[in-house]
Amino acid sequence: MARSSSLNSIQVGPRSPITSRSHHTADRMENDAEEGLEMNLLGDEERRQAARGLDGYGDDFHDDSKHPMSAKDKRAMVLLCVLYLIQGVPLGLALGVIRSFLLKDHLSYSQLATFALSSYPYSLKLLWSPIVDSVYFVSVGRRKSWIIPMQLTVGTLMLYISFNVQRLMDDASHYVHELTFVFTSLVFISATQDIAVDGWALTLLSQENLSYASTCQTIGLNTGYFASFTVFLAFNSVEFTDRWGVPHLSLSAYLKFWGVMCYLVTFWLLVFKKEDKEPANDADMSISGVYKTIWSICKLKHIQSLIMMHFFAKLGFAANDAATSLKMVEKGFKREELAVAVLIDFPFQIVGGWLAARWSRGDRPLRPWVYAFLPRLAFGLMATLIVYWFPTPPISNGFFVFLIIQTVLSSFSSTVQFVGISAFHTRVSDPLIGGTYMTLLNTFTNLGGTWPKYFVLKGVDFFSVATCKVTDAGTEALVQATECVSDYGKAMCQDINGQCITETDGYYIVSVVCMTFGVFFLFAFIIPTARKLQELPLAVWRVKLE
């Protein structure tokens, strides 16, 4: 029988006794003024240590790295990596290879902007996360009640797409809305699973190893993305398969394989993995109560500052993330060459995730996130210049090596930021409403990187100036063209025996605008705000439960 409850019953470690939570909150409110006066008399380091002590986090915070990881935590990390892997495969397809390669030649940037809407559910999962946190079957488990049906649905959707992909891809410009709907559904289901997995991570791992939850997410998602990007692109390339004598892999066969894998992982999870029961307590509430709690969190002044920072933080990288790979393909960069670059980059992302998790353990968890901003902006500028001066194919080995180095360093800075901010969210999230709190913070992080993509791709077409050059009887005529990117745009020009030419590329205009804003926002808002947020005691991140 289904049970309605919430994540407010989660216990993470012995440091936050749930039974005395309300009394502790009241005591802290009564003693705020006295504690603030005492802290003003301390030095910086002593103040930070005292702040941690206000919430029950004492000297043992610095000793976390000295504790050896238990076998239980290691098994939990493997499980989390597998679950995040299941999410990474469809996300790699929807947000990576299909948009950047399989649809690139068939759709304009405005149509690609429509398809980019398929990534939005992953950034809006907060809207239904309280339902995932609150409704479950007691006999199955709070997290497995959602993970199992979601994985089965992902597998079923993959099988459905595999049987219809040829029809959809052969005439993508006419089926762009159906493609968008199908992959939006796939991302929506994966996002729902992510809510349950994020919440499960808070109880699967011990308190001292919680920062490694973001590492598991990085490893799992990147491995799934790696499979859908590098492996699929390589084996889907006729040139690659002919050169190495390996079988050609179609998109339909790839989707069928992972659909079956989803079924197998779900069967293993259902039969062999038992979820520990979470004891009920007075903090349990209805679904409406969880939404009220979310609103209570959002009313905290420092949460509002964090949300504002997240909402615009990734705007500086938006043009590079959304359009650079598309432009490189347009310039003649082959899919198998990009697959090799991603293959080399993959282990560096794993190492970067592990290092960032270690760097984020301490009294300044946002430091690696902030430090990686300028390098990431610099690599974005470098990528724009690479597109501008991209050589005529085939490219030389030296230039290809340069591209690999640039890709590795850019991805490393991105991974450091991802793991760093995730570790900060894990650290400040209230254990009593851990899943909801984590989802709230991660939602605004993801949304900050998702919402600009639609406008970036639309902007590329908006600021671009294209003409169709028609030569007739020795005379030239220039006809205004909508765009010279998609098959449709080129075909329109060819129908009148013309050559489609892009005179002004809106990609460069959008890139300059994004990077200029990114530098300004970094120094004007992000750096001072991050310093204030990481100095706050953990007590101020808690909310009072009614």
Coordinates of C-alpha atoms in Angstrom, one line a residue:
M1 CA 0.0 0.0 0.0
A2 CA 1.3 3.5 -0.9
R3 CA 2.3 5.7 1.9
S4 CA 2.5 9.5 1.9
S5 CA 5.3 11.0 3.9
S6 CA 8.4 13.1 3.2
L7 CA 12.1 13.4 3.2
N8 CA 11.9 15.3 6.5
S9 CA 12.4 12.0 8.3
I10 CA 15.9 11.4 6.9
Q11 CA 18.7 11.0 9.4
V12 CA 22.2 11.7 8.3
G13 CA 24.7 10.7 11.0
P14 CA 24.3 11.3 14.7
R15 CA 25.1 15.0 14.7
S16 CA 21.6 16.2 14.1
P17 CA 19.3 14.5 16.7
I18 CA 15.8 14.6 15.2
T19 CA 14.0 14.2 18.4
S20 CA 15.4 17.4 19.8
R21 CA 15.4 19.4 16.6
S22 CA 12.7 21.9 17.5
H23 CA 14.3 22.6 20.9
H24 CA 17.7 23.1 19.3
T25 CA 16.2 25.6 16.9
A26 CA 14.5 27.6 19.6
D27 CA 17.7 27.6 21.7
R28 CA 19.7 28.9 18.8
M29 CA 17.3 31.7 18.1
E30 CA 17.4 32.8 21.8
N31 CA 21.1 32.8 21.9
D32 CA 21.9 34.4 18.5
A33 CA 22.8 37.8 19.9
E34 CA 25.1 36.4 22.6
E35 CA 26.8 34.0 20.2
G36 CA 27.3 36.7 17.6
L37 CA 29.0 38.9 20.2
E38 CA 31.3 36.1 21.3
M39 CA 32.2 35.3 17.7
N40 CA 33.1 38.9 17.0
L41 CA 35.9 38.5 19.6
L42 CA 37.4 35.6 17.8
G43 CA 39.9 35.4 15.0
D44 CA 38.9 34.4 11.5
E45 CA 39.9 30.7 11.9
E46 CA 38.4 30.5 15.4
R47 CA 35.2 32.1 14.1
R48 CA 34.8 29.5 11.4
Q49 CA 35.5 26.7 13.8
A50 CA 33.0 28.2 16.3
A51 CA 30.4 28.6 13.5
R52 CA 30.6 24.9 12.6
G53 CA 30.3 24.1 16.3
L54 CA 26.9 25.9 16.5
D55 CA 25.3 23.1 14.5
G56 CA 27.0 20.2 16.2
Y57 CA 30.0 20.1 13.8
G58 CA 33.0 20.3 15.9
D59 CA 36.6 19.5 15.5
D60 CA 35.9 16.2 13.8
F61 CA 35.0 18.1 10.6
H62 CA 38.7 18.5 9.9
D63 CA 39.4 14.8 10.6
D64 CA 37.0 13.4 8.0
S65 CA 39.8 12.8 5.5
K66 CA 41.7 10.8 8.1
H67 CA 38.9 8.1 8.4
P68 CA 39.3 5.2 6.1
M69 CA 36.3 4.6 3.8
S70 CA 34.2 1.7 5.0
A71 CA 33.2 -1.3 2.8
K72 CA 29.6 -0.2 3.1
D73 CA 30.4 3.2 1.7
K74 CA 32.4 1.7 -1.1
R75 CA 29.5 -0.6 -2.1
A76 CA 27.2 2.4 -1.9
M77 CA 29.4 4.4 -4.2
V78 CA 29.4 1.6 -6.8
L79 CA 25.6 1.5 -6.6
L80 CA 25.3 5.3 -7.0
C81 CA 27.7 5.2 -10.0
V82 CA 25.5 2.6 -11.7
L83 CA 22.3 4.5 -11.0
Y84 CA 23.8 7.7 -12.3
L85 CA 25.1 5.8 -15.3
I86 CA 21.5 4.9 -16.3
Q87 CA 20.7 8.6 -16.3
G88 CA 23.8 9.6 -18.2
V89 CA 23.1 7.4 -21.3
P90 CA 19.8 9.0 -22.3
L91 CA 21.1 12.5 -21.4
G92 CA 24.1 11.9 -23.5
L93 CA 21.9 11.1 -26.4
A94 CA 19.3 13.9 -26.0
L95 CA 21.7 16.7 -25.0
G96 CA 24.8 15.6 -26.9
V97 CA 25.2 13.4 -29.9
I98 CA 21.7 13.7 -31.4
R99 CA 21.6 17.5 -31.2
S100 CA 25.2 18.1 -32.1
F101 CA 25.6 15.5 -34.9
L102 CA 22.6 13.6 -36.0
L103 CA 20.3 16.6 -36.2
K104 CA 22.9 19.3 -37.0
D105 CA 22.7 19.0 -40.8
H106 CA 18.9 18.7 -40.9
L107 CA 17.8 21.6 -38.7
S108 CA 18.5 25.3 -38.4
Y109 CA 19.7 26.9 -35.1
S110 CA 16.2 28.0 -34.4
Q111 CA 14.9 24.5 -34.8
L112 CA 17.8 23.2 -32.7
A113 CA 16.7 25.7 -30.1
T114 CA 13.2 24.0 -30.1
F115 CA 14.9 20.6 -29.6
A116 CA 17.0 22.1 -26.8
L117 CA 13.8 22.5 -24.8
S118 CA 14.0 18.7 -24.2
S119 CA 16.7 19.4 -21.5
Y120 CA 14.4 21.6 -19.4
P121 CA 12.8 18.9 -17.3
Y122 CA 16.1 18.1 -15.7
S123 CA 16.3 21.8 -14.6
L124 CA 12.7 22.0 -13.4
K125 CA 12.5 18.8 -11.4
L126 CA 11.9 20.8 -8.2
L127 CA 8.3 21.2 -9.3
W128 CA 7.5 17.5 -8.7
S129 CA 10.3 16.5 -6.3
P130 CA 8.1 16.8 -3.2
I131 CA 5.8 14.1 -4.7
V132 CA 8.8 11.9 -5.3
D133 CA 10.1 12.6 -1.7
S134 CA 6.7 12.0 -0.1
V135 CA 4.8 9.2 -1.8
Y136 CA 6.2 5.7 -1.8
F137 CA 5.5 2.0 -1.0
V138 CA 6.7 1.0 2.4
S139 CA 7.3 -2.6 1.3
V140 CA 9.5 -1.5 -1.5
G141 CA 11.4 1.4 0.0
R142 CA 11.2 5.2 -0.2
R143 CA 13.8 5.5 -3.1
K144 CA 13.3 2.2 -4.9
S145 CA 9.5 2.9 -5.2
W146 CA 10.5 5.6 -7.7
I147 CA 13.9 4.3 -9.1
I148 CA 12.5 1.0 -10.3
P149 CA 9.5 2.3 -12.3
M150 CA 11.5 5.2 -13.7
Q151 CA 14.3 2.9 -15.0
L152 CA 11.7 0.5 -16.5
T153 CA 10.1 3.5 -18.2
V154 CA 13.4 4.8 -19.5
G155 CA 14.1 1.3 -21.0
T156 CA 10.7 1.2 -22.6
L157 CA 11.1 4.6 -24.1
M158 CA 14.5 3.7 -25.5
L159 CA 13.0 0.7 -27.2
Y160 CA 10.1 2.7 -28.6
I161 CA 12.5 5.3 -30.0
S162 CA 14.7 2.5 -31.5
F163 CA 11.8 1.2 -33.6
N164 CA 10.9 4.7 -34.8
V165 CA 14.2 6.5 -35.0
Q166 CA 14.7 6.0 -38.8
R167 CA 11.4 7.7 -39.6
L168 CA 12.0 10.6 -37.3
M169 CA 15.6 11.2 -38.4
D170 CA 15.1 10.9 -42.1
D171 CA 12.9 13.9 -42.2
A172 CA 13.8 15.7 -38.9
S173 CA 12.7 19.2 -40.0
H174 CA 9.1 17.9 -40.3
Y175 CA 9.3 15.8 -37.1
V176 CA 11.1 18.3 -34.9
H177 CA 8.2 18.6 -32.5
E178 CA 7.7 14.9 -32.2
L179 CA 11.5 14.4 -31.6
T180 CA 11.3 17.2 -29.0
F181 CA 8.4 15.5 -27.2
V182 CA 9.9 12.1 -27.2
F183 CA 13.2 13.1 -25.8
T184 CA 11.6 15.6 -23.4
S185 CA 9.7 12.6 -22.0
L186 CA 12.9 10.6 -21.7
V187 CA 14.7 13.5 -19.9
F188 CA 11.7 14.0 -17.6
I189 CA 11.8 10.3 -16.5
S190 CA 15.5 10.5 -16.0
A191 CA 15.1 13.6 -13.9
T192 CA 12.5 12.0 -11.7
Q193 CA 14.9 9.1 -11.1
D194 CA 17.6 11.6 -10.3
I195 CA 15.5 13.1 -7.5
A196 CA 15.2 9.7 -5.8
V197 CA 18.9 8.8 -6.3
D198 CA 20.0 12.2 -4.9
G199 CA 17.9 11.6 -1.8
W200 CA 19.1 8.0 -1.4
A201 CA 22.8 9.2 -1.6
L202 CA 22.2 11.1 1.7
T203 CA 21.5 7.9 3.6
L204 CA 23.6 5.4 1.6
L205 CA 26.8 7.2 2.4
S206 CA 28.1 8.0 5.9
Q207 CA 28.3 11.6 7.0
E208 CA 32.1 11.9 6.6
N209 CA 31.9 10.7 3.0
L210 CA 28.9 12.6 1.8
S211 CA 31.1 14.9 -0.3
Y212 CA 31.7 11.8 -2.5
A213 CA 28.1 11.7 -3.6
S214 CA 28.9 14.4 -6.1
T215 CA 31.9 12.3 -7.2
C216 CA 29.6 9.3 -7.9
Q217 CA 27.3 11.6 -9.8
T218 CA 30.3 12.9 -11.9
I219 CA 31.6 9.4 -12.6
G220 CA 28.2 7.9 -13.4
L221 CA 26.9 10.7 -15.6
N222 CA 30.2 11.1 -17.4
T223 CA 30.4 7.4 -18.0
G224 CA 26.9 7.3 -19.5
Y225 CA 27.6 10.4 -21.5
F226 CA 30.9 8.8 -22.6
A227 CA 29.1 5.7 -23.8
S228 CA 26.5 7.7 -25.7
F229 CA 29.0 10.2 -27.1
T230 CA 32.5 8.6 -27.7
V231 CA 31.6 5.0 -28.1
F232 CA 28.5 5.5 -30.1
L233 CA 30.0 8.2 -32.4
A234 CA 33.0 6.0 -33.1
F235 CA 31.1 2.9 -33.9
N236 CA 28.4 4.8 -35.8
S237 CA 31.1 6.3 -38.1
V238 CA 31.5 4.3 -41.4
E239 CA 35.0 5.5 -41.7
F240 CA 35.9 4.3 -38.2
T241 CA 34.3 0.9 -38.6
D242 CA 35.8 0.3 -42.1
R243 CA 39.3 1.4 -40.9
W244 CA 39.3 -0.9 -37.8
G245 CA 37.2 -3.7 -39.1
V246 CA 34.6 -3.5 -36.4
P247 CA 30.8 -3.8 -36.8
H248 CA 28.8 -0.6 -37.6
L249 CA 26.5 0.4 -34.8
S250 CA 23.2 2.1 -35.7
L251 CA 21.3 4.4 -33.4
S252 CA 18.4 1.9 -33.3
A253 CA 20.7 -1.0 -32.1
Y254 CA 22.3 1.3 -29.5
L255 CA 19.0 2.3 -28.1
K256 CA 17.8 -1.4 -28.0
F257 CA 21.0 -2.4 -26.1
W258 CA 20.6 0.2 -23.4
G259 CA 16.9 -0.4 -23.2
V260 CA 17.7 -4.1 -22.2
M261 CA 20.4 -2.9 -19.8
C262 CA 17.8 -0.7 -18.0
Y263 CA 15.7 -3.8 -17.5
L264 CA 18.6 -5.9 -16.2
V265 CA 19.8 -3.2 -13.7
T266 CA 16.2 -2.7 -12.5
F267 CA 15.8 -6.5 -12.0
W268 CA 19.1 -6.6 -10.0
L269 CA 18.0 -3.6 -7.9
L270 CA 14.6 -5.1 -7.2
V271 CA 15.8 -8.6 -6.2
F272 CA 19.3 -8.1 -4.7
K273 CA 19.3 -4.7 -3.1
K274 CA 17.3 -4.1 0.0
E275 CA 16.7 -0.5 1.0
D276 CA 17.2 0.4 4.7
K277 CA 14.0 1.6 6.3
E278 CA 14.0 5.2 7.4
P279 CA 12.3 5.6 10.8
A280 CA 9.3 7.9 10.9
N281 CA 9.3 10.9 13.2
D282 CA 7.5 14.1 14.0
A283 CA 9.1 15.9 11.1
D284 CA 7.0 13.9 8.5
M285 CA 4.5 16.0 6.6
S286 CA 2.1 16.0 3.8
I287 CA 3.0 16.9 0.2
S288 CA 1.6 20.4 0.7
G289 CA 3.8 20.6 3.8
V290 CA 6.9 19.8 1.7
Y291 CA 5.9 22.6 -0.7
K292 CA 5.6 24.9 2.2
T293 CA 9.0 23.9 3.4
I294 CA 10.5 24.7 0.0
W295 CA 8.9 28.1 0.2
S296 CA 10.4 28.5 3.7
I297 CA 13.8 27.6 2.3
C298 CA 13.4 30.1 -0.5
K299 CA 12.6 32.9 1.9
L300 CA 16.0 32.6 3.6
K301 CA 18.0 35.7 2.6
H302 CA 21.2 33.7 1.9
I303 CA 19.3 31.2 -0.2
Q304 CA 17.9 34.0 -2.3
S305 CA 21.5 35.2 -2.9
L306 CA 22.6 31.7 -3.8
I307 CA 19.7 31.3 -6.2
M308 CA 20.5 34.7 -7.9
M309 CA 24.1 33.6 -8.2
H310 CA 23.2 30.2 -9.8
F311 CA 20.6 31.7 -12.1
F312 CA 23.2 33.9 -14.0
A313 CA 26.5 32.2 -13.1
K314 CA 26.7 30.0 -16.3
L315 CA 25.6 32.7 -18.7
G316 CA 29.2 33.5 -19.4
F317 CA 29.7 29.9 -20.7
A318 CA 26.3 29.6 -22.4
A319 CA 27.4 30.4 -26.0
N320 CA 30.4 28.0 -25.7
D321 CA 28.3 25.2 -24.2
A322 CA 25.3 25.5 -26.6
A323 CA 26.9 26.4 -30.0
T324 CA 30.6 25.8 -30.2
S325 CA 30.5 22.1 -30.9
L326 CA 27.8 22.8 -33.5
K327 CA 30.0 25.4 -35.2
M328 CA 33.0 23.1 -35.2
V329 CA 31.0 20.4 -36.9
E330 CA 29.7 23.0 -39.4
K331 CA 33.4 23.9 -40.1
G332 CA 34.2 20.3 -40.9
F333 CA 35.2 18.7 -37.6
K334 CA 34.5 15.0 -38.1
R335 CA 32.5 13.1 -35.5
E336 CA 35.2 10.4 -35.1
E337 CA 37.8 13.1 -34.4
L338 CA 35.6 14.6 -31.7
A339 CA 34.9 11.1 -30.3
V340 CA 38.7 10.6 -29.9
A341 CA 39.0 13.9 -28.1
V342 CA 36.2 13.0 -25.7
L343 CA 37.8 9.5 -25.2
I344 CA 41.1 11.2 -24.1
D345 CA 39.2 13.7 -22.0
F346 CA 37.1 11.1 -20.1
P347 CA 39.7 9.9 -17.5
F348 CA 40.7 13.5 -16.8
Q349 CA 37.1 14.3 -15.9
I350 CA 37.0 11.4 -13.4
V351 CA 40.2 12.5 -11.8
G352 CA 39.0 16.1 -11.7
G353 CA 35.8 15.0 -10.0
W354 CA 37.7 13.1 -7.3
L355 CA 40.2 16.0 -6.7
A356 CA 37.4 18.6 -6.6
A357 CA 35.6 16.5 -3.9
R358 CA 38.7 16.6 -1.8
W359 CA 39.3 20.3 -2.4
S360 CA 35.7 21.0 -1.4
R361 CA 36.1 19.4 2.1
G362 CA 36.9 22.1 4.5
D363 CA 35.8 25.5 5.7
R364 CA 35.8 27.0 2.2
P365 CA 33.9 24.5 0.0
L366 CA 33.1 27.1 -2.7
R367 CA 36.8 28.0 -3.3
P368 CA 37.4 25.5 -6.2
W369 CA 34.1 26.5 -7.8
V370 CA 35.1 30.2 -7.8
Y371 CA 38.7 29.5 -8.8
A372 CA 37.6 27.6 -11.9
F373 CA 35.5 30.5 -13.2
L374 CA 38.2 32.5 -15.0
P375 CA 39.9 29.5 -16.5
R376 CA 36.6 28.3 -17.8
L377 CA 35.8 31.7 -19.3
A378 CA 39.3 31.8 -20.9
F379 CA 38.8 28.4 -22.4
G380 CA 35.5 29.5 -23.8
L381 CA 37.2 32.5 -25.4
M382 CA 39.8 30.2 -26.8
A383 CA 37.1 27.9 -28.3
T384 CA 35.5 30.9 -30.0
L385 CA 38.8 31.8 -31.6
I386 CA 39.4 28.2 -32.6
V387 CA 36.0 28.3 -34.5
Y388 CA 37.0 31.6 -36.1
W389 CA 40.3 30.4 -37.3
F390 CA 39.3 26.8 -37.9
P391 CA 41.5 25.4 -40.8
T392 CA 40.1 23.9 -43.9
P393 CA 39.7 20.1 -43.4
P394 CA 41.5 17.8 -43.2
I395 CA 43.1 19.2 -40.0
S396 CA 46.7 18.6 -39.2
N397 CA 47.9 16.3 -36.3
G398 CA 49.4 19.3 -34.5
F399 CA 46.1 21.2 -34.6
F400 CA 44.2 18.1 -33.5
V401 CA 46.5 17.7 -30.5
F402 CA 45.9 21.4 -29.6
L403 CA 42.1 20.7 -29.7
I404 CA 42.5 17.8 -27.4
I405 CA 44.5 19.8 -24.9
Q406 CA 41.9 22.6 -25.0
T407 CA 39.1 20.1 -24.6
V408 CA 40.7 18.4 -21.6
L409 CA 41.5 21.7 -19.8
S410 CA 38.1 23.2 -20.5
S411 CA 36.3 20.0 -19.3
F412 CA 38.5 19.8 -16.2
S413 CA 37.5 23.3 -15.1
S414 CA 33.9 22.5 -15.8
T415 CA 34.1 19.3 -13.7
V416 CA 35.8 21.1 -10.8
Q417 CA 32.9 23.6 -10.8
F418 CA 30.3 20.9 -10.9
V419 CA 31.7 18.8 -8.1
G420 CA 32.6 21.8 -6.0
I421 CA 29.1 23.3 -6.0
S422 CA 27.5 19.9 -5.5
A423 CA 29.7 19.3 -2.5
F424 CA 28.7 22.7 -1.1
H425 CA 25.0 21.8 -1.5
T426 CA 25.5 18.5 0.2
R427 CA 27.3 20.2 3.1
V428 CA 24.6 22.9 3.8
S429 CA 21.5 20.8 3.1
D430 CA 19.3 20.2 6.1
P431 CA 19.5 16.4 6.8
L432 CA 15.8 16.4 7.9
I433 CA 14.7 17.5 4.4
G434 CA 17.9 16.5 2.6
G435 CA 16.4 15.3 -0.7
T436 CA 14.1 18.3 -1.1
Y437 CA 16.8 20.7 0.0
M438 CA 19.4 19.2 -2.4
T439 CA 16.9 19.1 -5.3
L440 CA 16.1 22.8 -4.7
L441 CA 19.7 23.9 -4.8
N442 CA 20.6 21.6 -7.7
T443 CA 17.5 22.8 -9.7
F444 CA 18.7 26.4 -9.7
T445 CA 22.2 25.2 -10.6
N446 CA 20.9 23.2 -13.6
L447 CA 18.5 25.9 -14.6
G448 CA 21.3 28.4 -14.7
G449 CA 22.9 26.4 -17.4
T450 CA 19.7 25.3 -19.3
W451 CA 17.6 28.5 -19.7
P452 CA 20.2 30.4 -21.8
K453 CA 20.6 27.7 -24.4
Y454 CA 17.3 28.3 -26.1
F455 CA 18.1 32.0 -26.4
V456 CA 21.7 31.5 -27.5
L457 CA 20.6 29.3 -30.4
K458 CA 17.8 31.6 -31.3
G459 CA 20.3 34.5 -31.1
V460 CA 22.7 32.8 -33.5
D461 CA 20.1 32.8 -36.2
F462 CA 18.7 36.2 -35.2
F463 CA 22.1 38.0 -35.6
S464 CA 23.2 36.0 -38.6
V465 CA 23.0 37.6 -42.1
A466 CA 22.8 35.1 -44.9
T467 CA 22.4 35.7 -48.7
C468 CA 21.8 33.4 -51.6
K469 CA 24.3 34.3 -54.4
V470 CA 22.7 33.6 -57.8
T471 CA 24.7 33.7 -61.0
D472 CA 22.7 34.0 -64.2
A473 CA 24.2 34.7 -67.6
G474 CA 27.4 36.2 -66.1
T475 CA 25.5 38.5 -63.7
E476 CA 25.2 38.0 -60.0
A477 CA 22.2 38.6 -57.8
L478 CA 22.0 38.5 -54.1
V479 CA 18.8 37.2 -52.5
Q480 CA 18.1 37.4 -48.8
A481 CA 18.2 34.0 -47.2
T482 CA 16.8 32.8 -43.8
E483 CA 19.9 30.8 -43.0
C484 CA 22.6 28.7 -44.6
V485 CA 23.0 26.0 -42.0
S486 CA 20.3 23.4 -42.4
D487 CA 19.5 21.2 -45.3
Y488 CA 16.3 23.1 -45.8
G489 CA 18.1 26.5 -45.9
K490 CA 20.7 25.2 -48.4
A491 CA 18.0 23.5 -50.5
M492 CA 15.9 26.7 -50.8
C493 CA 19.0 28.5 -52.3
Q494 CA 19.8 25.6 -54.6
D495 CA 16.3 25.5 -56.0
I496 CA 17.1 28.9 -57.6
N497 CA 20.5 27.7 -58.7
G498 CA 22.3 29.8 -56.0
Q499 CA 25.0 29.4 -53.4
C500 CA 24.1 30.0 -49.8
I501 CA 26.6 32.3 -48.1
T502 CA 26.7 33.4 -44.4
E503 CA 27.9 37.0 -44.4
T504 CA 27.6 37.7 -40.6
D505 CA 27.7 34.8 -38.2
G506 CA 25.6 35.6 -35.1
Y507 CA 27.6 33.0 -33.1
Y508 CA 30.4 35.5 -32.5
I509 CA 28.1 38.3 -31.4
V510 CA 26.3 36.0 -28.9
S511 CA 29.7 34.7 -27.7
V512 CA 31.0 38.2 -27.0
V513 CA 27.9 39.2 -25.2
C514 CA 27.9 36.1 -23.0
M515 CA 31.5 36.2 -22.0
T516 CA 31.5 40.0 -21.3
F517 CA 28.5 39.5 -18.9
G518 CA 30.3 36.5 -17.4
V519 CA 33.4 38.4 -16.4
F520 CA 31.4 41.4 -15.1
F521 CA 29.0 39.2 -13.0
L522 CA 32.0 37.1 -11.6
F523 CA 33.7 40.1 -10.0
A524 CA 30.6 42.2 -9.2
F525 CA 28.5 39.5 -7.6
I526 CA 29.8 35.9 -7.6
I527 CA 33.1 36.4 -5.7
P528 CA 31.7 38.6 -2.9
T529 CA 28.6 36.5 -2.5
A530 CA 30.5 33.2 -2.4
R531 CA 32.8 34.5 0.3
K532 CA 29.8 35.5 2.5
L533 CA 27.9 32.2 1.9
Q534 CA 30.8 29.9 2.8
E535 CA 31.5 31.9 6.0
L536 CA 27.9 31.3 7.3
P537 CA 27.5 28.8 10.1
L538 CA 25.5 25.7 9.2
A539 CA 22.8 26.6 11.6
V540 CA 21.5 29.4 9.4
W541 CA 20.9 27.0 6.5
R542 CA 18.3 25.1 8.6
V543 CA 14.6 25.8 8.5
K544 CA 12.2 25.6 11.4
L545 CA 9.6 22.8 10.8
E546 CA 6.1 23.6 11.9

